[in-house]
CSV table of C-alpha atoms and ligand atoms in Angstrom, one decimal:
chain,number,residue,atom,x,y,z
A,1,UNK,CA,154.1,57.4,108.6
A,2,UNK,CA,155.1,57.1,104.9
A,3,UNK,CA,154.0,54.1,102.9
A,4,UNK,CA,155.1,53.4,99.3
A,5,UNK,CA,152.1,53.0,97.0
A,6,UNK,CA,151.7,52.9,93.3
A,7,UNK,CA,151.7,56.6,92.4
A,8,UNK,CA,151.4,56.0,88.7
A,9,UNK,CA,147.9,57.6,88.8
A,10,UNK,CA,149.5,60.7,90.2
A,11,UNK,CA,151.0,61.6,86.9
A,12,UNK,CA,147.5,62.3,85.5
A,13,UNK,CA,146.9,66.0,85.2
A,14,UNK,CA,143.8,68.1,85.4
A,15,UNK,CA,142.5,70.5,88.1
A,16,UNK,CA,142.4,69.7,91.8
A,17,UNK,CA,138.8,70.4,92.8
A,18,UNK,CA,137.7,70.6,96.4
A,19,UNK,CA,134.0,70.1,97.0
A,20,UNK,CA,133.0,71.9,100.2
A,21,UNK,CA,134.5,74.9,102.1
A,22,UNK,CA,133.9,73.6,105.6
A,23,UNK,CA,136.6,72.5,108.1
A,24,UNK,CA,138.0,69.8,105.9
A,25,UNK,CA,137.7,71.3,102.5
A,26,UNK,CA,138.9,74.8,103.4
A,27,UNK,CA,141.9,73.4,105.1
A,28,UNK,CA,142.8,71.4,102.0
A,29,UNK,CA,142.4,74.6,99.8
A,30,UNK,CA,144.5,76.8,102.1
A,31,UNK,CA,147.2,74.2,102.6
A,32,UNK,CA,147.4,73.5,98.9
A,33,UNK,CA,147.6,77.2,98.1
A,34,UNK,CA,150.9,77.3,100.0
A,35,UNK,CA,152.2,74.0,98.7
A,36,UNK,CA,151.4,74.8,95.0
A,37,UNK,CA,153.2,78.1,95.2
A,38,UNK,CA,155.7,76.9,92.7
A,39,UNK,CA,153.3,75.1,90.5
A,40,UNK,CA,151.3,77.8,88.7
A,41,UNK,CA,150.1,75.3,86.1
A,42,UNK,CA,148.1,73.2,88.6
A,43,UNK,CA,144.5,74.6,88.8
A,44,UNK,CA,142.9,74.6,92.2
A,45,UNK,CA,139.2,75.1,92.4
A,46,UNK,CA,136.9,75.2,95.5
A,47,UNK,CA,133.2,74.7,95.2
A,48,UNK,CA,130.6,75.5,97.8
A,49,UNK,CA,127.0,76.6,97.9
A,50,UNK,CA,127.9,79.5,100.1
A,51,UNK,CA,130.5,82.2,99.6
A,52,UNK,CA,131.4,82.0,103.3
A,53,UNK,CA,132.9,79.4,105.7
A,54,UNK,CA,130.8,78.6,108.8
A,55,UNK,CA,132.3,78.2,112.2
A,56,UNK,CA,129.9,75.4,113.1
A,57,UNK,CA,131.4,74.9,116.6
A,58,UNK,CA,130.0,78.3,117.5
A,59,UNK,CA,126.4,77.5,116.4
A,60,UNK,CA,125.0,76.7,119.9
A,61,UNK,CA,125.7,80.4,120.7
A,62,UNK,CA,123.7,81.6,117.7
A,63,UNK,CA,120.9,79.2,118.7
A,64,UNK,CA,121.0,80.6,122.2
A,65,UNK,CA,120.9,84.2,120.9
A,66,UNK,CA,124.2,85.2,122.4
A,67,UNK,CA,126.0,85.5,119.0
A,68,UNK,CA,124.8,86.9,115.7
A,69,UNK,CA,124.6,84.4,112.8
A,70,UNK,CA,126.7,86.8,110.7
A,71,UNK,CA,129.6,86.4,113.2
A,72,UNK,CA,130.0,82.7,112.4
A,73,UNK,CA,130.0,83.2,108.6
A,74,UNK,CA,133.5,84.1,107.5
A,75,UNK,CA,133.6,85.4,103.9
A,76,UNK,CA,135.7,83.1,101.7
A,77,UNK,CA,136.9,86.0,99.6
A,78,UNK,CA,139.0,87.3,102.5
A,79,UNK,CA,140.7,83.9,103.0
A,80,UNK,CA,141.4,82.5,99.6
A,81,UNK,CA,144.3,83.7,97.6
A,82,UNK,CA,143.8,84.5,93.9
A,83,UNK,CA,145.4,81.2,93.2
A,84,UNK,CA,142.1,79.5,94.2
A,85,UNK,CA,139.3,79.6,91.7
A,86,UNK,CA,136.1,79.7,93.8
A,87,UNK,CA,132.8,78.5,92.3
A,88,UNK,CA,129.7,79.3,94.3
A,89,UNK,CA,127.3,76.6,93.3
A,90,UNK,CA,125.1,73.8,94.5
A,91,UNK,CA,126.6,70.4,93.8
A,92,UNK,CA,123.8,68.2,92.5
A,93,UNK,CA,125.6,65.0,91.5
A,94,UNK,CA,128.7,63.3,90.2
A,95,UNK,CA,129.7,62.0,86.8
A,96,UNK,CA,132.3,59.5,88.1
A,97,UNK,CA,133.2,58.1,84.7
A,98,UNK,CA,133.6,61.6,83.1
A,99,UNK,CA,135.3,63.0,86.3
A,100,UNK,CA,132.9,65.9,86.6
A,101,UNK,CA,131.0,67.5,89.5
A,102,UNK,CA,127.5,68.4,88.3
A,103,UNK,CA,126.7,71.8,89.7
A,104,UNK,CA,124.1,74.5,89.3
A,105,UNK,CA,126.8,76.5,87.6
A,106,UNK,CA,127.5,73.7,85.1
A,107,UNK,CA,129.9,70.8,85.2
A,108,UNK,CA,133.3,71.1,87.0
A,109,UNK,CA,135.9,68.7,85.7
A,110,UNK,CA,138.5,67.2,88.0
A,111,UNK,CA,141.9,65.5,87.8
A,112,UNK,CA,141.8,65.0,91.5
A,113,UNK,CA,138.6,65.6,93.6
A,114,UNK,CA,138.4,66.2,97.3
A,115,UNK,CA,135.0,65.4,98.8
A,116,UNK,CA,134.3,67.4,101.9
A,117,UNK,CA,130.6,68.0,101.9
A,118,UNK,CA,130.1,67.5,105.6
A,119,UNK,CA,126.9,65.8,107.0
A,120,UNK,CA,123.2,66.3,107.6
A,121,UNK,CA,121.1,65.7,110.6
A,122,UNK,CA,119.9,62.0,110.8
A,123,UNK,CA,116.3,61.8,111.7
A,124,UNK,CA,116.4,57.9,111.6
A,125,UNK,CA,113.0,58.1,109.8
A,126,UNK,CA,111.3,58.9,113.1
A,127,UNK,CA,107.8,60.0,112.1
A,128,UNK,CA,107.1,63.7,112.4
A,129,UNK,CA,110.7,64.6,113.2
A,130,UNK,CA,111.7,66.2,109.9
A,131,UNK,CA,108.6,68.3,109.9
A,132,UNK,CA,108.4,69.3,113.5
A,133,UNK,CA,111.9,69.5,114.8
A,134,UNK,CA,114.6,72.1,114.0
A,135,UNK,CA,118.3,71.3,113.7
A,136,UNK,CA,121.5,73.2,114.2
A,137,UNK,CA,123.7,72.4,111.3
A,138,UNK,CA,124.3,75.8,109.7
A,139,UNK,CA,124.1,79.5,110.8
A,140,UNK,CA,120.7,79.7,109.2
A,141,UNK,CA,119.5,76.6,111.2
A,142,UNK,CA,120.8,78.1,114.4
A,143,UNK,CA,119.1,81.5,113.6
A,144,UNK,CA,115.8,79.6,113.1
A,145,UNK,CA,116.2,78.0,116.5
A,146,UNK,CA,116.7,81.3,118.2
A,147,UNK,CA,113.8,82.8,116.3
A,148,UNK,CA,111.5,79.9,117.3
A,149,UNK,CA,112.5,80.2,121.0
A,150,UNK,CA,111.9,83.9,121.0
A,151,UNK,CA,108.5,83.5,119.3
A,152,UNK,CA,107.6,80.7,121.8
A,153,UNK,CA,108.3,83.0,124.7
A,154,UNK,CA,106.3,85.8,123.0
A,155,UNK,CA,103.4,83.3,122.6
A,156,UNK,CA,103.8,82.2,126.2
A,157,UNK,CA,103.6,85.8,127.3
A,158,UNK,CA,100.5,86.5,125.2
A,159,UNK,CA,98.7,83.2,126.1
A,160,UNK,CA,95.8,83.8,128.4
A,161,UNK,CA,95.1,80.1,129.0
A,162,UNK,CA,96.9,79.9,132.3
A,163,UNK,CA,100.4,79.0,133.5
A,164,UNK,CA,100.3,75.3,132.4
A,165,UNK,CA,100.0,76.2,128.8
A,166,UNK,CA,102.4,79.2,129.1
A,167,UNK,CA,105.0,76.9,130.7
A,168,UNK,CA,104.6,74.3,127.9
A,169,UNK,CA,104.9,77.0,125.2
A,170,UNK,CA,108.1,78.2,126.9
A,171,UNK,CA,109.7,74.8,127.0
A,172,UNK,CA,112.4,73.7,124.6
A,173,UNK,CA,113.0,70.0,124.1
A,174,UNK,CA,116.3,68.9,122.7
A,175,UNK,CA,116.6,65.4,121.3
A,176,UNK,CA,120.1,63.8,121.4
A,177,UNK,CA,122.5,64.1,124.3
A,178,UNK,CA,125.8,64.2,122.4
A,179,UNK,CA,128.0,67.3,122.4
A,180,UNK,CA,125.7,69.3,120.2
A,181,UNK,CA,122.6,68.6,122.4
A,182,UNK,CA,124.5,69.3,125.6
A,183,UNK,CA,125.9,72.6,124.3
A,184,UNK,CA,122.6,73.7,123.0
A,185,UNK,CA,120.6,72.7,126.1
A,186,UNK,CA,123.2,74.4,128.4
A,187,UNK,CA,123.3,77.6,126.3
A,188,UNK,CA,119.5,77.9,126.3
A,189,UNK,CA,119.0,77.0,130.0
A,190,UNK,CA,121.5,79.8,130.9
A,191,UNK,CA,119.9,82.5,128.8
A,192,UNK,CA,116.2,81.7,128.9
A,193,UNK,CA,115.4,82.9,132.5
A,194,UNK,CA,116.7,86.4,131.7
A,195,UNK,CA,114.8,86.5,128.4
A,196,UNK,CA,111.6,85.4,130.2
A,197,UNK,CA,112.1,88.1,132.8
A,198,UNK,CA,112.5,90.7,130.1
A,199,UNK,CA,109.1,89.7,128.8
A,200,UNK,CA,107.4,89.8,132.1
A,201,UNK,CA,107.3,86.0,132.5
A,202,UNK,CA,108.5,84.1,135.6
A,203,UNK,CA,112.2,83.3,135.0
A,204,UNK,CA,111.7,79.7,136.0
A,205,UNK,CA,108.9,79.1,133.5
A,206,UNK,CA,111.0,78.3,130.4
A,207,UNK,CA,112.3,74.8,130.8
A,208,UNK,CA,114.9,72.9,128.8
A,209,UNK,CA,114.6,69.1,128.4
A,210,UNK,CA,117.4,67.0,127.1
A,211,UNK,CA,116.3,63.6,125.9
A,212,UNK,CA,118.8,60.9,125.2
A,213,UNK,CA,118.2,57.3,124.0
A,214,UNK,CA,121.3,55.8,125.6
A,215,UNK,CA,122.2,55.3,129.2
A,216,UNK,CA,124.3,58.5,129.5
A,217,UNK,CA,124.9,61.9,127.9
A,218,UNK,CA,128.1,62.4,125.9
A,219,UNK,CA,128.4,58.7,125.1
A,220,UNK,CA,132.0,57.5,124.7
A,221,UNK,CA,133.4,60.2,126.9
A,222,UNK,CA,135.1,59.4,130.3
A,223,UNK,CA,132.8,58.8,133.3
A,224,UNK,CA,134.4,61.8,135.0
A,225,UNK,CA,133.6,64.1,132.1
A,226,UNK,CA,130.0,62.8,131.9
A,227,UNK,CA,129.5,63.3,135.6
A,228,UNK,CA,130.8,66.9,135.5
A,229,UNK,CA,128.7,67.8,132.5
A,230,UNK,CA,125.6,66.3,134.1
A,231,UNK,CA,126.2,68.3,137.3
A,232,UNK,CA,126.5,71.6,135.4
A,233,UNK,CA,123.4,70.8,133.4
A,234,UNK,CA,121.5,70.0,136.6
A,235,UNK,CA,122.8,73.3,138.1
A,236,UNK,CA,121.4,75.1,135.1
A,237,UNK,CA,118.1,73.4,135.6
A,238,UNK,CA,118.2,71.3,132.4
A,239,UNK,CA,115.9,68.3,132.8
A,240,UNK,CA,117.9,65.3,131.5
A,241,UNK,CA,116.2,62.1,130.5
A,242,UNK,CA,118.3,59.1,129.5
A,243,UNK,CA,117.1,55.8,128.2
A,244,UNK,CA,114.4,57.9,126.4
A,245,UNK,CA,114.0,56.7,122.9
A,246,UNK,CA,112.0,59.1,120.7
A,247,UNK,CA,109.3,57.2,118.7
A,248,UNK,CA,107.6,60.2,117.0
A,249,UNK,CA,107.4,63.9,117.0
A,250,UNK,CA,103.9,65.3,117.5
A,251,UNK,CA,102.6,68.8,117.6
A,252,UNK,CA,102.8,68.7,121.4
A,253,UNK,CA,106.1,67.0,122.0
A,254,UNK,CA,108.4,64.0,121.5
A,255,UNK,CA,106.5,60.8,122.0
A,256,UNK,CA,108.8,58.2,123.6
A,257,UNK,CA,108.7,54.4,123.0
A,258,UNK,CA,107.4,53.9,126.5
A,259,UNK,CA,104.4,56.0,125.5
A,260,UNK,CA,105.3,59.1,127.5
A,261,UNK,CA,105.1,62.6,125.9
A,262,UNK,CA,107.9,65.1,126.5
A,263,UNK,CA,105.9,68.3,125.9
A,264,UNK,CA,107.2,71.6,124.8
A,265,UNK,CA,106.8,74.6,122.5
A,266,UNK,CA,110.1,74.2,120.5
A,267,UNK,CA,111.8,71.0,119.4
A,268,UNK,CA,115.3,70.6,118.3
A,269,UNK,CA,116.9,67.4,117.0
A,270,UNK,CA,120.6,66.8,117.6
A,271,UNK,CA,120.4,63.0,117.6
A,272,UNK,CA,123.1,62.2,115.0
A,273,UNK,CA,124.3,62.8,111.5
A,274,UNK,CA,124.4,61.1,108.2
A,275,UNK,CA,126.1,61.8,104.9
A,276,UNK,CA,124.2,64.2,102.5
A,277,UNK,CA,121.7,62.3,100.3
A,278,UNK,CA,123.6,63.4,97.3
A,279,UNK,CA,126.5,61.1,98.2
A,280,UNK,CA,124.4,58.2,99.2
A,281,UNK,CA,123.0,57.9,95.7
A,282,UNK,CA,126.2,58.6,93.9
A,283,UNK,CA,127.6,55.1,93.4
A,284,UNK,CA,130.5,55.8,95.7
A,285,UNK,CA,131.2,53.1,98.3
A,286,UNK,CA,129.4,54.0,101.5
A,287,UNK,CA,129.3,52.5,105.0
A,288,UNK,CA,127.5,53.3,108.2
A,289,UNK,CA,125.2,56.4,107.9
A,290,UNK,CA,126.2,56.8,104.3
A,291,UNK,CA,129.7,57.9,105.0
A,292,UNK,CA,132.2,57.3,102.1
A,293,UNK,CA,134.7,54.5,102.6
A,294,UNK,CA,138.3,55.4,102.1
A,295,UNK,CA,141.7,53.7,102.2
A,296,UNK,CA,144.5,54.5,104.6
A,297,UNK,CA,145.5,57.5,102.4
A,298,UNK,CA,142.0,58.9,102.5
A,299,UNK,CA,141.3,58.0,98.8
A,300,UNK,CA,137.8,56.7,98.2
A,301,UNK,CA,137.9,52.9,97.7
A,302,UNK,CA,138.2,52.0,94.0
A,303,UNK,CA,138.4,55.7,93.1
A,304,UNK,CA,142.0,56.7,93.4
A,305,UNK,CA,141.3,60.1,91.9
A,306,UNK,CA,138.9,61.0,94.7
A,307,UNK,CA,139.9,61.8,98.3
A,308,UNK,CA,137.3,62.3,101.1
A,309,UNK,CA,137.8,64.2,104.4
A,310,UNK,CA,135.6,65.3,107.3
A,311,UNK,CA,132.2,64.1,108.4
A,312,UNK,CA,131.6,62.6,105.0
A,313,UNK,CA,134.6,60.2,105.2
A,314,UNK,CA,134.3,56.9,107.1
A,315,UNK,CA,137.8,56.6,108.5
A,316,UNK,CA,138.6,53.7,110.9
A,317,UNK,CA,141.2,54.4,113.6
A,318,UNK,CA,143.5,51.4,113.4
A,319,UNK,CA,144.3,51.7,117.1
A,320,UNK,CA,140.7,51.4,118.3
A,321,UNK,CA,139.0,49.7,115.3
A,322,UNK,CA,136.2,52.4,115.5
A,323,UNK,CA,135.2,54.8,112.9
A,324,UNK,CA,136.4,58.3,113.9
A,325,UNK,CA,133.6,60.6,115.1
A,326,UNK,CA,132.2,63.6,113.0
A,327,UNK,CA,134.3,66.3,114.6
A,328,UNK,CA,136.0,69.5,113.3
A,329,UNK,CA,139.2,68.3,114.8
A,330,UNK,CA,139.1,65.1,112.8
A,331,UNK,CA,138.1,67.0,109.6
A,332,UNK,CA,141.1,69.4,110.0
A,333,UNK,CA,143.6,66.5,110.5
A,334,UNK,CA,142.2,64.6,107.5
A,335,UNK,CA,142.4,67.8,105.4
A,336,UNK,CA,146.0,68.1,106.4
A,337,UNK,CA,146.8,64.5,105.2
A,338,UNK,CA,144.7,65.0,102.0
A,339,UNK,CA,146.7,68.2,101.1
A,340,UNK,CA,150.0,66.4,101.8
A,341,UNK,CA,149.0,63.5,99.6
A,342,UNK,CA,147.8,65.7,96.7
A,343,UNK,CA,151.2,67.5,97.0
A,344,UNK,CA,153.0,64.1,97.1
A,345,UNK,CA,151.1,62.9,94.0
A,346,UNK,CA,152.1,66.0,92.1
A,347,UNK,CA,155.7,65.6,93.1
A,348,UNK,CA,155.9,61.8,92.6
A,349,UNK,CA,156.4,61.1,96.3
A,350,UNK,CA,154.8,58.2,98.2
A,351,UNK,CA,151.5,58.9,99.9
A,352,UNK,CA,151.1,59.2,103.7
A,353,UNK,CA,148.8,57.0,105.7
A,354,UNK,CA,146.4,59.0,107.9
A,355,UNK,CA,146.9,58.8,111.6
A,356,UNK,CA,144.6,60.6,114.0
A,357,UNK,CA,146.3,62.5,116.9
A,358,UNK,CA,143.6,63.1,119.4
A,359,UNK,CA,144.0,66.5,121.0
A,360,UNK,CA,141.2,66.0,123.6
A,361,UNK,CA,137.6,66.8,123.9
A,362,UNK,CA,136.0,70.1,125.0
A,363,UNK,CA,132.3,70.9,125.4
A,364,UNK,CA,130.8,74.1,126.5
A,365,UNK,CA,127.9,73.7,129.0
A,366,UNK,CA,126.1,77.0,129.2
A,367,UNK,CA,127.6,80.4,128.6
A,368,UNK,CA,130.3,80.3,131.3
A,369,UNK,CA,131.2,76.7,132.1
A,370,UNK,CA,132.3,73.6,130.2
A,371,UNK,CA,134.0,70.2,130.5
A,372,UNK,CA,137.2,69.0,129.0
A,373,UNK,CA,139.2,65.8,128.7
A,374,UNK,CA,142.8,66.6,127.7
A,375,UNK,CA,145.8,64.2,128.0
A,376,UNK,CA,143.8,62.1,130.5
A,377,UNK,CA,142.9,65.1,132.7
A,378,UNK,CA,139.3,66.0,133.1
A,379,UNK,CA,138.3,69.5,134.1
A,380,UNK,CA,134.9,71.1,134.5
A,381,UNK,CA,133.9,74.7,135.0
A,382,UNK,CA,135.1,78.1,133.9
A,383,UNK,CA,138.5,76.9,132.7
A,384,UNK,CA,137.0,74.4,130.2
A,385,UNK,CA,134.8,77.2,128.8
A,386,UNK,CA,137.8,79.5,128.4
A,387,UNK,CA,139.6,76.6,126.7
A,388,UNK,CA,136.7,76.2,124.2
A,389,UNK,CA,136.8,80.0,123.5
A,390,UNK,CA,140.6,79.8,123.0
A,391,UNK,CA,140.3,76.9,120.5
A,392,UNK,CA,137.7,78.8,118.5
A,393,UNK,CA,139.7,82.0,118.6
A,394,UNK,CA,142.9,80.2,117.4
A,395,UNK,CA,140.9,78.5,114.6
A,396,UNK,CA,139.6,81.9,113.4
A,397,UNK,CA,143.1,83.3,113.4
A,398,UNK,CA,144.5,80.3,111.5
A,399,UNK,CA,142.0,80.7,108.7
A,400,UNK,CA,141.7,84.5,108.5
A,401,UNK,CA,145.2,85.7,109.2
A,402,UNK,CA,147.5,82.9,108.5
A,403,UNK,CA,145.3,81.6,105.7
A,404,UNK,CA,146.6,78.1,106.1
A,405,UNK,CA,150.3,79.3,106.1
A,406,UNK,CA,152.3,76.1,106.1
A,407,UNK,CA,155.7,76.1,107.7
A,408,UNK,CA,156.7,72.9,105.9
A,409,UNK,CA,155.4,73.7,102.5
A,410,UNK,CA,158.0,72.8,99.9
B,1,FAD,C1,126.2,72.5,116.7
B,1,FAD,C2,127.5,71.8,116.4
B,1,FAD,C3,128.6,72.0,117.3
B,1,FAD,C4,129.8,71.4,117.0
B,1,FAD,N1,130.8,71.6,117.9
B,1,FAD,C5,132.0,70.9,117.6
B,1,FAD,C6,133.1,71.2,118.5
B,1,FAD,O1,133.0,71.9,119.5
B,1,FAD,N2,134.3,70.5,118.2
B,1,FAD,C7,134.4,69.7,117.1
B,1,FAD,O2,135.5,69.1,116.9
B,1,FAD,N3,133.4,69.5,116.3
B,1,FAD,C8,132.2,70.1,116.5
B,1,FAD,N4,131.1,69.9,115.7
B,1,FAD,C9,131.3,69.0,114.5
B,1,FAD,C10,131.9,69.8,113.4
B,1,FAD,O3,131.3,71.0,113.1
B,1,FAD,C11,132.0,68.9,112.1
B,1,FAD,O4,132.6,67.7,112.4
B,1,FAD,C12,132.7,69.7,111.0
B,1,FAD,O5,132.0,70.8,110.6
B,1,FAD,C13,132.9,68.7,109.8
B,1,FAD,O6,133.7,69.4,108.8
B,1,FAD,P1,133.4,69.1,107.3
B,1,FAD,O7,134.4,69.8,106.5
B,1,FAD,O8,133.3,67.6,107.1
B,1,FAD,O9,131.9,69.6,107.0
B,1,FAD,P2,131.4,71.1,107.1
B,1,FAD,O10,132.2,71.9,108.0
B,1,FAD,O11,129.9,70.9,107.5
B,1,FAD,O12,131.5,71.7,105.6
B,1,FAD,C14,130.8,71.2,104.6
B,1,FAD,C15,130.7,72.2,103.5
B,1,FAD,O13,130.1,71.7,102.3
B,1,FAD,C16,129.2,72.6,101.7
B,1,FAD,N5,128.2,71.7,101.0
B,1,FAD,C17,127.5,70.7,101.5
B,1,FAD,N6,126.7,70.2,100.5
B,1,FAD,C18,126.9,70.9,99.4
B,1,FAD,C19,126.3,70.9,98.1
B,1,FAD,N7,125.5,69.9,97.7
B,1,FAD,N8,126.7,71.8,97.2
B,1,FAD,C20,127.6,72.8,97.6
B,1,FAD,N9,128.2,72.9,98.8
B,1,FAD,C21,127.8,71.9,99.7
B,1,FAD,C22,128.6,73.3,102.9
B,1,FAD,O14,128.1,74.6,102.6
B,1,FAD,C23,129.9,73.4,103.8
B,1,FAD,O15,130.6,74.6,103.6
B,1,FAD,C24,129.9,70.5,115.9
B,1,FAD,C25,128.8,70.3,115.1
B,1,FAD,C26,127.6,71.0,115.3
B,1,FAD,C27,126.4,70.7,114.4
């Protein structure tokens, strides 16, 4: 949909700076590279703390020890054309009036800024959670989960205090039954029996608990999808507890609001996300969970020189009235619109309102099975897992080989 807006601000020059090389930011950088082919004077800068892009959707496999962390880190150097100036630096703040990012490598001035800094785990200020629970938000996080699980099984093997303690040490408790929690619990439940066997432990000693505050796993999904995912998890031996609100994390487990303790040796929190603290204290307009409020063109409210995309952006779907969920699929589509709108500004064309085209929902449950809702059809089993593999393969191809090649770039 094309809407006419006042594009007088578009004429302002200065570099286009993209903050964050995740799903949203990398997509903007790659698309703009193609679209700015005939505009050598426009500077395009990408800033990230890492010199690699992380395929976050594959992190549950790293956390389950079935994929190396290095395999989900794709070096940016291989993807970015010379046209893009890459600055590897930590972004520490914003000088909104001076239009500068404040980074560890010095200030980076913008004419237009794209904010795509993703999100952080939200511990909802639950006592003990930040100190005792791991998370899975980066390749390093996922590596830490696998290291902790491996160590817990080693400790369980070495423990001489009897099977009760050994079983507790070998138990992983995952908090949060959304897609991340389900994928992680499924992956671990599938691999842990074999790992236990290899250490001389009984294969049924490692247990995986999945603790969810709401009435169902995968809240917001179709009842059919939830039922299929729940069945596969049960088949894998995952102990699911719904209506289980975590009140505190202790050294022995997650203490629930009903007083019960879900004991384990390793604790992982996948109970939700929030915007990075950096954004929350920036003076930018923020909404629920600190996500940045944007207009229909994905420009930050009252800041027409700043766009936001991905988990960081609070984008309401006009058809449902709900804020879009933090998903890679959403980040990529928002990145597409931001790239088009930056290009439109540079060419004096009207901006395009963002519309989300839902391609469906796919979740892996274990290393061989999954569930999917696509075009109103729900599938569960091997096919859904293959679909997830295919989506990830296609994504890797799109960023590494096609490098954001854009058939409609003008
Ligand atoms: C385990 C897991 C599995 C998931 N699986 C799926 C899935 O199957 N399908 C799906 O659609 N979604 C999935 N998601 C959600 C998806 O990964 C996110 O929605 C997506 O990554 C958001 O993209 P983004 O560009 O907003 O942020 P990100 O991809 O997180 O990128 C943010 C970038 O900003 C950089 N950055 C952040 N802060 C700073 C700073 N201060 N200084 C410098 N650089 C900084 C980071 O290094 C990173 O490169 C999953 C998420 C998790 C955690």
